[in-house]
CSV table of C-alpha atoms and ligand atoms in Angstrom, one decimal:
chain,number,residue,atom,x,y,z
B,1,UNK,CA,-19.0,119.4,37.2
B,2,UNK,CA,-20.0,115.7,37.2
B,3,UNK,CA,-20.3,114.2,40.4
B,4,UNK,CA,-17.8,111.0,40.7
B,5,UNK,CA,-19.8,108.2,43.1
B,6,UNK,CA,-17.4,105.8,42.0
B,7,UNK,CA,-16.6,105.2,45.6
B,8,UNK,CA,-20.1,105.3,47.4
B,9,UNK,CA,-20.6,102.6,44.5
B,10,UNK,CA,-18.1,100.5,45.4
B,11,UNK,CA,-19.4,100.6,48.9
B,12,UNK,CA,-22.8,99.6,47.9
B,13,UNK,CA,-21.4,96.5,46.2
B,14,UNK,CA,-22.1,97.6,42.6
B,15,UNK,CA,-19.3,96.5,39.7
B,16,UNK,CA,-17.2,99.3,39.8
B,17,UNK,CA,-13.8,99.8,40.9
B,18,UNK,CA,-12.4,103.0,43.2
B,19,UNK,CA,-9.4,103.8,44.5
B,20,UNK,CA,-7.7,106.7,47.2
B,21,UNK,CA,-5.2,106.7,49.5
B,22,UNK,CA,-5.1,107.3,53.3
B,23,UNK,CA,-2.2,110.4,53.7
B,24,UNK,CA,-2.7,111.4,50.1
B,25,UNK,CA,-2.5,115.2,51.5
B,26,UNK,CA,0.9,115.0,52.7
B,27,UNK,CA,4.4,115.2,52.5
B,28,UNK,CA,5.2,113.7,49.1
B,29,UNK,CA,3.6,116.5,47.4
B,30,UNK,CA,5.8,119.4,46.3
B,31,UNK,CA,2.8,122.0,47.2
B,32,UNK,CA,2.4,120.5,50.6
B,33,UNK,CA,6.5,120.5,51.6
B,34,UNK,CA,6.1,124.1,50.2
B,35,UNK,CA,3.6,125.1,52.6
B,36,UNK,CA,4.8,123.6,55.5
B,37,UNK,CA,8.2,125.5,54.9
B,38,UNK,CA,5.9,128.5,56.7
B,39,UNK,CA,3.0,127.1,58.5
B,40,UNK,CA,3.1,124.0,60.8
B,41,UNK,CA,0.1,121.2,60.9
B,42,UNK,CA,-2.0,123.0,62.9
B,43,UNK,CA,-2.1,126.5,61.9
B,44,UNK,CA,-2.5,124.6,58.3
B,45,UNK,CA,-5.5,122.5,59.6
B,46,UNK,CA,-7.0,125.6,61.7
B,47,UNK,CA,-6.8,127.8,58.6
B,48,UNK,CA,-10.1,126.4,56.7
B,49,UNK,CA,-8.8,127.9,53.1
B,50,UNK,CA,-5.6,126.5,53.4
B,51,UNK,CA,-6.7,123.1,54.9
B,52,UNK,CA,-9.5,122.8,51.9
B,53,UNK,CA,-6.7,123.9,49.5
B,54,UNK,CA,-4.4,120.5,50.8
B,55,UNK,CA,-7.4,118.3,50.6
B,56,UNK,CA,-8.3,118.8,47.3
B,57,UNK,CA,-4.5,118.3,46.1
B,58,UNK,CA,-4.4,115.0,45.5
B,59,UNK,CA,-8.0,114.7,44.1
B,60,UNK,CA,-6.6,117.6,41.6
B,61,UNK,CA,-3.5,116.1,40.5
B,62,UNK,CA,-4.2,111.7,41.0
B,63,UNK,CA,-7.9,111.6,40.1
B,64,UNK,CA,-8.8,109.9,42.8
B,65,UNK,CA,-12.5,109.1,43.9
B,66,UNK,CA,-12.1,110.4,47.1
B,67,UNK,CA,-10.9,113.5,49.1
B,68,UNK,CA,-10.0,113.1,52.8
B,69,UNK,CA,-10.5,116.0,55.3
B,70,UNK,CA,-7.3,117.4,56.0
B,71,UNK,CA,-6.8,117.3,59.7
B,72,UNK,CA,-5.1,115.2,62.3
B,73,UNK,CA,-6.9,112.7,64.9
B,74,UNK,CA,-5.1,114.9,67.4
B,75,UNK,CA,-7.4,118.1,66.7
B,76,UNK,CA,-9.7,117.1,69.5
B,77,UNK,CA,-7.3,116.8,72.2
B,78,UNK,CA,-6.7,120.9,72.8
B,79,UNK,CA,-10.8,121.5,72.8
B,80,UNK,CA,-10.5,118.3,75.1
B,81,UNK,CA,-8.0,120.4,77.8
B,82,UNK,CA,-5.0,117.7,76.8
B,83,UNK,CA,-1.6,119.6,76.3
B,84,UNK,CA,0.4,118.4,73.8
B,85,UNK,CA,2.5,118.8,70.4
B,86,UNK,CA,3.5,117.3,67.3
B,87,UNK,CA,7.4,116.5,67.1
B,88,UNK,CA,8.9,116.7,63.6
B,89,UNK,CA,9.6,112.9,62.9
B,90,UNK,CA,7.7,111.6,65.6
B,91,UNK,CA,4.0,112.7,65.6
B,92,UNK,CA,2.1,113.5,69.0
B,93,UNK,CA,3.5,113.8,72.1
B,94,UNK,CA,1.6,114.8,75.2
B,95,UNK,CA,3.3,116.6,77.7
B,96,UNK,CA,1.5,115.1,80.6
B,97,UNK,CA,-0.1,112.0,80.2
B,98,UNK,CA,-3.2,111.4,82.6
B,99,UNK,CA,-3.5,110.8,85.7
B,100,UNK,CA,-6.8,109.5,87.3
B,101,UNK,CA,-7.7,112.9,88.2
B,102,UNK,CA,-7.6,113.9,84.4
B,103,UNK,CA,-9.1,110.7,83.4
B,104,UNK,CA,-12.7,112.1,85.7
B,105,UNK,CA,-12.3,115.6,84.8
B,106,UNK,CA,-11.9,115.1,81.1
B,107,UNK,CA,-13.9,117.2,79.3
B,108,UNK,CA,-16.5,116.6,76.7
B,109,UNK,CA,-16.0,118.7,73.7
B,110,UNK,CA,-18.7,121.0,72.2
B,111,UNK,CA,-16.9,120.8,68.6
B,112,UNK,CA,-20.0,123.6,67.3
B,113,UNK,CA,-18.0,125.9,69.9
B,114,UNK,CA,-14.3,124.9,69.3
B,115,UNK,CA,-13.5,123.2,66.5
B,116,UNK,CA,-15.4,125.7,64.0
B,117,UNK,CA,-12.6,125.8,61.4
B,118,UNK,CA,-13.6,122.1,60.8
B,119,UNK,CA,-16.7,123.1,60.2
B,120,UNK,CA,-15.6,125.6,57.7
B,121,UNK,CA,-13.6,123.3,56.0
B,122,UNK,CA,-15.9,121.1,55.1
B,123,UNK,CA,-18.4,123.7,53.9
B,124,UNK,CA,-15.8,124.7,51.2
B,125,UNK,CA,-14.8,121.5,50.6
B,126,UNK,CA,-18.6,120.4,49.8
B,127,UNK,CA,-19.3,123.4,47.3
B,128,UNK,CA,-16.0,123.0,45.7
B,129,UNK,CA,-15.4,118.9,45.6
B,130,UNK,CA,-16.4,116.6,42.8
B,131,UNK,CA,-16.0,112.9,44.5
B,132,UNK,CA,-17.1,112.3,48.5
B,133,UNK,CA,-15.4,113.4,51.0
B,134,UNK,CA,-14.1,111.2,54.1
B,135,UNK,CA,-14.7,112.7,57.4
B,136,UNK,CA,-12.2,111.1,59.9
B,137,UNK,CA,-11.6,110.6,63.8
B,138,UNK,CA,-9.6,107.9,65.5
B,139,UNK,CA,-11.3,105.1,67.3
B,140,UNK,CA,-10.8,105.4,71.6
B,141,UNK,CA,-8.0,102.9,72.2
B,142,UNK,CA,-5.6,104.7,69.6
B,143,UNK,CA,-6.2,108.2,71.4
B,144,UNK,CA,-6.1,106.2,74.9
B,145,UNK,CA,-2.5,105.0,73.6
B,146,UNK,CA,-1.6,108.5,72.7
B,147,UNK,CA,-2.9,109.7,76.3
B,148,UNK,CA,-1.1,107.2,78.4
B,149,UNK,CA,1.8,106.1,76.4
B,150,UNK,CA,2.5,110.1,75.8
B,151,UNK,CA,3.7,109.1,72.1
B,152,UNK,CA,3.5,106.3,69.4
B,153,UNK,CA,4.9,103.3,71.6
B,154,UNK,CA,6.5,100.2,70.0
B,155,UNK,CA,5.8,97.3,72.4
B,156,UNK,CA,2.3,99.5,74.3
B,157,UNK,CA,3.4,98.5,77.5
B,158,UNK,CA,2.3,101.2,79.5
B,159,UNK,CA,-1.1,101.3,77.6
B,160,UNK,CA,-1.9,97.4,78.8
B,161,UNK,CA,-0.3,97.7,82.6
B,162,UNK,CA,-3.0,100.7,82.7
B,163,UNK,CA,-5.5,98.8,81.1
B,164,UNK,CA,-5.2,95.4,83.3
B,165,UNK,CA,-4.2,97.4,86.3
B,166,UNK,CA,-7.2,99.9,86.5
B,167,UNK,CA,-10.2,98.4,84.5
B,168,UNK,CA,-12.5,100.4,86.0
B,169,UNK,CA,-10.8,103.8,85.4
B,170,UNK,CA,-9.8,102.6,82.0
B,171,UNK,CA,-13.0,101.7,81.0
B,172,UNK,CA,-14.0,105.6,82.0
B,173,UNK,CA,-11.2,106.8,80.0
B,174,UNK,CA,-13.0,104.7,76.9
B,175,UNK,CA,-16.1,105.5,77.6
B,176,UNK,CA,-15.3,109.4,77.5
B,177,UNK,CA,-13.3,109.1,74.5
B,178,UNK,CA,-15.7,107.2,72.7
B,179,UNK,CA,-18.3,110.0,73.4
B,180,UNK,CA,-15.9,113.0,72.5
B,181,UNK,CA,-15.3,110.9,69.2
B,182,UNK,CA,-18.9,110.3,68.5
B,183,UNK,CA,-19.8,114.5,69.0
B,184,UNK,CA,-17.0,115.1,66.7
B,185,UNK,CA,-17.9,112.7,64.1
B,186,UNK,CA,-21.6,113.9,64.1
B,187,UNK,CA,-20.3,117.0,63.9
B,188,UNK,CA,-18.3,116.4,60.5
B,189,UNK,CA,-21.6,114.5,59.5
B,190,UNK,CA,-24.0,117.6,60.5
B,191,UNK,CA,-21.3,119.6,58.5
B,192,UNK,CA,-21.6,117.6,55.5
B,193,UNK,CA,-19.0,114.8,54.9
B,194,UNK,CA,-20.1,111.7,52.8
B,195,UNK,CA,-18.5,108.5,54.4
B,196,UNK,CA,-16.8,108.3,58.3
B,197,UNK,CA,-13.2,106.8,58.7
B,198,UNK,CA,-12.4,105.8,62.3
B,199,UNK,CA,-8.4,105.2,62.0
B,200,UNK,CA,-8.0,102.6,65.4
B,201,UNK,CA,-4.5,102.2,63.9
B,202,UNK,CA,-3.0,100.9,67.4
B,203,UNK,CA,-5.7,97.9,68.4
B,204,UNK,CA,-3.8,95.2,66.5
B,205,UNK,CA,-1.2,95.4,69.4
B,206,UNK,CA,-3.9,93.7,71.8
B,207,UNK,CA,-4.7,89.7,72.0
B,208,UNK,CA,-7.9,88.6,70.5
B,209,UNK,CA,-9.5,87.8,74.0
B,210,UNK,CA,-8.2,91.5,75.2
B,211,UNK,CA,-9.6,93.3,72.5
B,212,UNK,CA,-13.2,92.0,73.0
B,213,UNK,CA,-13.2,92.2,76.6
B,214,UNK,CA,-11.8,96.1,77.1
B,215,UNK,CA,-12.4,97.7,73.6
B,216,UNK,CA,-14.9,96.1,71.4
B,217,UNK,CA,-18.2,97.3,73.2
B,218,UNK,CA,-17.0,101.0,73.0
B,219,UNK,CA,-16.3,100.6,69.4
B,220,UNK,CA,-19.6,98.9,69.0
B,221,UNK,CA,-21.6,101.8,70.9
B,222,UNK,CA,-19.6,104.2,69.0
B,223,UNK,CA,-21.1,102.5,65.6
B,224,UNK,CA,-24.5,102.1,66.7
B,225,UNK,CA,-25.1,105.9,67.7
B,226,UNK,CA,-23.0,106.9,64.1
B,227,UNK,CA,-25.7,104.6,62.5
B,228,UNK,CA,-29.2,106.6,62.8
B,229,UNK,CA,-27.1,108.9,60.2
B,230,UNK,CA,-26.7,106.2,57.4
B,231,UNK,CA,-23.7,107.0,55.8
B,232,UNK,CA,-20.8,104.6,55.3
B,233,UNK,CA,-18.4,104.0,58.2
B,234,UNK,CA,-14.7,102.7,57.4
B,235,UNK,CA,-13.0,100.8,60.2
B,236,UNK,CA,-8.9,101.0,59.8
B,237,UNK,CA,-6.3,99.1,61.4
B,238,UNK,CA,-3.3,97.2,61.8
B,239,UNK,CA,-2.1,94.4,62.2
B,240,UNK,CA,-5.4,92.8,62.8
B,241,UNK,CA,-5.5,89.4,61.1
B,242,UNK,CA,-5.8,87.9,64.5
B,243,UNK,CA,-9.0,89.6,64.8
B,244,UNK,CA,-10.5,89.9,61.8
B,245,UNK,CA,-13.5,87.9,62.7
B,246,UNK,CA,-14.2,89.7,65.2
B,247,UNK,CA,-14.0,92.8,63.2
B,248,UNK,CA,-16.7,91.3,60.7
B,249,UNK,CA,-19.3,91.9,64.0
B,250,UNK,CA,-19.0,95.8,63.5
B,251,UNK,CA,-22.1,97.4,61.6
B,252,UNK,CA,-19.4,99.2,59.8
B,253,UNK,CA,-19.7,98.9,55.9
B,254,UNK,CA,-15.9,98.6,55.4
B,255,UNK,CA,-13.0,97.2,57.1
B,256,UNK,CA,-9.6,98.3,56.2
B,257,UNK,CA,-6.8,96.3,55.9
B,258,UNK,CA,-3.3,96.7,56.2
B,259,UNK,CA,-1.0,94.5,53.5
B,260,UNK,CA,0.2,91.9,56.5
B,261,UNK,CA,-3.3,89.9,55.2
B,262,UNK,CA,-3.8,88.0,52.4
B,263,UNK,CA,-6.9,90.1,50.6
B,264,UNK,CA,-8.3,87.0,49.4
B,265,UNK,CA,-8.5,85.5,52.9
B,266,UNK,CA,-9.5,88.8,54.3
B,267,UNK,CA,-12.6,88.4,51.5
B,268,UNK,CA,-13.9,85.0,53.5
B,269,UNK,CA,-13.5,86.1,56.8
B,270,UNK,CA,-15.2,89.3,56.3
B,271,UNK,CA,-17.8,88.1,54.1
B,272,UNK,CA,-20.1,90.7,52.6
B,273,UNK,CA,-18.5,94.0,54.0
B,274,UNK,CA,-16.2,95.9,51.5
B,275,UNK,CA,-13.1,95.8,51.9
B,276,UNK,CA,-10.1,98.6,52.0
B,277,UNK,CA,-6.7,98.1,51.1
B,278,UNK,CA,-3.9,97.0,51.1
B,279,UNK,CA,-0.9,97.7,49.5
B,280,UNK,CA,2.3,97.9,51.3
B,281,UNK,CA,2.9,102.0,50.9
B,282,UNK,CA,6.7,100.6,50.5
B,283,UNK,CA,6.0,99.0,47.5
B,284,UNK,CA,5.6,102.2,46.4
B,285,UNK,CA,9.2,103.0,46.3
B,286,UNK,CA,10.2,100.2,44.2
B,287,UNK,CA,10.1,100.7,40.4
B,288,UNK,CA,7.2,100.3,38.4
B,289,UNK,CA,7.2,97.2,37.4
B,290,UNK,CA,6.9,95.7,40.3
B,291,UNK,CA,4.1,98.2,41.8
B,292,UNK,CA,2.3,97.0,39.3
B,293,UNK,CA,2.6,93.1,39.9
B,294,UNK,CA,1.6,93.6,43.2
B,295,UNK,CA,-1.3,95.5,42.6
B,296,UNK,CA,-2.3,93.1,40.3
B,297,UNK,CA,-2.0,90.3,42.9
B,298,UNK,CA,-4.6,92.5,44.5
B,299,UNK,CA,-7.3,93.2,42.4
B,300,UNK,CA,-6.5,89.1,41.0
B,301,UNK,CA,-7.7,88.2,44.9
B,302,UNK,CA,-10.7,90.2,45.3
B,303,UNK,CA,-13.4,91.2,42.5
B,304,UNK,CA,-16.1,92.8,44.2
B,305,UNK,CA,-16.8,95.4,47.4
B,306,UNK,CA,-13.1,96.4,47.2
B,307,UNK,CA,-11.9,99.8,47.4
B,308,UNK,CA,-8.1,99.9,46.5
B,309,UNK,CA,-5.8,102.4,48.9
B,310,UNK,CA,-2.5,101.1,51.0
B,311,UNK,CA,-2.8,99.2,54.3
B,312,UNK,CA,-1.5,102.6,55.6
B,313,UNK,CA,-1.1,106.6,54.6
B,314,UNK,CA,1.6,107.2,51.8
B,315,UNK,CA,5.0,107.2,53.0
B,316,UNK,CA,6.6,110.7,53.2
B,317,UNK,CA,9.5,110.0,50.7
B,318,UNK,CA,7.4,108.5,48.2
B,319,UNK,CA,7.8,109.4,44.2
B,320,UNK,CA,5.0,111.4,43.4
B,321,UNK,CA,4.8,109.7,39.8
B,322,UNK,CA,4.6,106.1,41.0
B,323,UNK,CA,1.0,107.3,43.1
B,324,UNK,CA,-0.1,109.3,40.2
B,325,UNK,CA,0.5,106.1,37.4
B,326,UNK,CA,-0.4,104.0,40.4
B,327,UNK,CA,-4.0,105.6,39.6
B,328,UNK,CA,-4.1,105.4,36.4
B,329,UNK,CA,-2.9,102.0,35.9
B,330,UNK,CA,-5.8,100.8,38.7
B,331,UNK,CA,-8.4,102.6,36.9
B,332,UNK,CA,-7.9,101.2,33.4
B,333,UNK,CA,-6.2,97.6,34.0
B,334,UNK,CA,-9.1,94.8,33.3
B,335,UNK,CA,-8.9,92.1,34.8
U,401,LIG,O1,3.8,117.7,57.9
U,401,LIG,C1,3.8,117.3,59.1
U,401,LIG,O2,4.8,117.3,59.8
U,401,LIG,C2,2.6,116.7,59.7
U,401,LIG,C3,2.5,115.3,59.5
U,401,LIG,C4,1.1,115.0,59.7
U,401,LIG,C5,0.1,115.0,58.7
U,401,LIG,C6,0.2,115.2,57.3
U,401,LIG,C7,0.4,114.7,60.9
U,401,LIG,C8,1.1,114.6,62.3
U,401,LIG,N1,-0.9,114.5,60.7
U,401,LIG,C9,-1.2,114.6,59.4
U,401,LIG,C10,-2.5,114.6,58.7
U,401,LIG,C11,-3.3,113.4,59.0
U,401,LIG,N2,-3.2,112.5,60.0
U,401,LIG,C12,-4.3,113.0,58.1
U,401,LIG,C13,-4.7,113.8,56.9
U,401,LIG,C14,-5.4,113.4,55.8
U,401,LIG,C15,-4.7,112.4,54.9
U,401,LIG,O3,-4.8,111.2,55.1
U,401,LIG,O4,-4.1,112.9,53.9
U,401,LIG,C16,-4.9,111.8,58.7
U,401,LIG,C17,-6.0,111.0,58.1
U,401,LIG,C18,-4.2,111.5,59.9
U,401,LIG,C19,-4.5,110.4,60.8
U,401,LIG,C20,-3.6,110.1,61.9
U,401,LIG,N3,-2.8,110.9,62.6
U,401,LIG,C21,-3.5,108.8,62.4
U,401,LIG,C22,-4.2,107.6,61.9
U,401,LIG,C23,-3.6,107.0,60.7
U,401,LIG,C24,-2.2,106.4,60.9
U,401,LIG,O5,-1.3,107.0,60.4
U,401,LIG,O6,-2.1,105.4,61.6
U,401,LIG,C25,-2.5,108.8,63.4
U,401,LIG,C26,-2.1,107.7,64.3
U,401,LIG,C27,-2.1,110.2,63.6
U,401,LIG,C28,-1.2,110.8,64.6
U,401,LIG,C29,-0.2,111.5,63.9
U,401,LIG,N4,-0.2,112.9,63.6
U,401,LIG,C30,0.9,113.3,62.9
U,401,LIG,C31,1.7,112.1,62.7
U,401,LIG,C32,3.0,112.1,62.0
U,401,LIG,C33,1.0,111.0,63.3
U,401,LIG,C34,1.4,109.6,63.4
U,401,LIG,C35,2.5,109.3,64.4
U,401,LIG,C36,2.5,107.9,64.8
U,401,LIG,O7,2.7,107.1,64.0
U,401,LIG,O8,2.2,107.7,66.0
């Protein structure tokens, strides 16, 4: 079994093009709707055969260069002490959101002790895989959203009147996050995944000026400790063209974009870090035709240090065909 690198290539810079998608192991497959008709998420993610099995799906059946760890940036909170649930339709909700007590007595995780079934996981996953595989964890401010908020908010209200209210203790909250994220993503290293994604899918709700004075050092410590391991870190989020340059300060190796940026103007601002992204996952409904004209508009914009995916996971209703020729025509279309 050849080993595909296409994507650690890409990474690096070298002339090659690769392509996967954030929420490739979900809902639009038939195999995944089949098993979720008996298991919900988490007995699927805490069930290391059956978690491998949904990981390597879409590598299987798309050919894509990359397989990402099937698991949910929500698997920390239980080892964490946070009581919570995911709501059909709605995604995490915590059933009590933390008070400044919680906030000093959160715990730091020992992820060798509680979250072994990861670790399992990924051991499968790394004798049976042919192309990298994408550890993941989300970055503080979208678990801090998730903790205070209690679910995926539209306008983050609560999360800023916390944040501007109670620096101090928010900046604690952060600062524990951050380290409970770190353990677990050394711990997917240790265990042997090939590149890190930190999803910070909610930071794009903050102004520029916010963003660097409450969340940017955490992110930064965050990078710096993940560093001494040298593999390639992925920074996702949304809505961050207001930001982008600040973004470019990370010592992360990608940044990934969501299809609200023009990729070409994403290319200056970033400069010489690759660059994820960023089709809208809608387009992905449309016919053909036009998936393909907007890809094209794509790779057209941006001809080196690009690795193709959406600007966010796969949309749940999505035709599996249009992902699958999707693939194909990305792999074999010259430019
Ligand atoms: O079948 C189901 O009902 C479960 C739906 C589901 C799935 C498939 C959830 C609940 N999580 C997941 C898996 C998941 N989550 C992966 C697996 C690997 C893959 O990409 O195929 C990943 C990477 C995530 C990451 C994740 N979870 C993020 C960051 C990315 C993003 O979407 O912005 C977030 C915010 C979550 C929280 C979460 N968990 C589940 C849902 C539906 C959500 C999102 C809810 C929300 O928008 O707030």
């Amino acid at each position: 079994m050849n080993f595909n690198d296409n994507l650690l290539r890409a990474i690096r810079g070298e002339p090659i093009r690769a392509i996967w998608f954030m929420r490739q192991a979900g809902r639009y497959l038939s195999e995944y709707k089949k098993l979720r008709e008996k298991y919900n998420i988490f007995e699927m993610i805490k069930n290391p055969e059956i978690s491998a099995y949904i990981t390597k799906l879409p590598v299987d059946k798309l050919n894509v260069d990359g397989a990402i760890l099937f698991s949910d940036i929500t698997i920390i909170f239980e080892p964490m002490g946070i009581d919570f649930e995911i709501v059909e339709n709605k995604g995490p909700v915590i059933r009590k959101v933390l008070n400044e007590d919680d906030i000093r007595n959160l715990i730091i995780i020992e992820p060798f002790e509680s979250l072994d079934f990861v670790y399992k996981t990924i051991k499968i996953l790394k004798s049976e895989l042919n192309v990298p595989l994408i550890g993941f964890s989300a970055g503080p401010f979208t678990l801090a959203v998730y903790l205070i908020e209690g679910t995926r908010s539209k306008d983050f209200l609560k999360i800023k009147e916390f944040m501007l209210k109670n620096s101090t203790l928010f900046d604690l909250l952060m600062e524990k996050l951050t380290i409970n994220i770190y353990k677990f993503l050394e711990f997917q290293i240790k265990a042997g995944v090939d590149i890190i994604q930190i999803f910070d899918s909610w930071v794009g709700c903050l102004s520029p000026n916010i963003f660097k004075l409450f969340i940017l050092k955490h992110i930064k410590n965050l990078v710096s400790k993940l560093k001494q391991y040298n593999i390639p870190i992925i920074y996702f989020s949304l809505n961050t063209y207001s930001i982008l340059h600040i973004l470019n300060e990370l010592d992360v190796d990608v940044i990934s974009i969501d299809w609200r940026i023009d990729i070409g103007k994403a290319r200056e601002i970033l400069k010489d870090k690759a660059i994820q992204g960023n089709l809208d996952p809608a387009i992905l409904l449309a016919d053909f035709e036009i998936i393909k004209k907007e890809t094209m508009e794509i790779l057209k914009s941006i001809n080196y240090k690009h690795i193709f995916n959406l600007g966010h996971g796969i949309l749940p209703n999505t035709p599996f065909i249009n992902v699958k020729k999707l693939v194909d025509f990305v792999k074999e279309v010259k430019i």
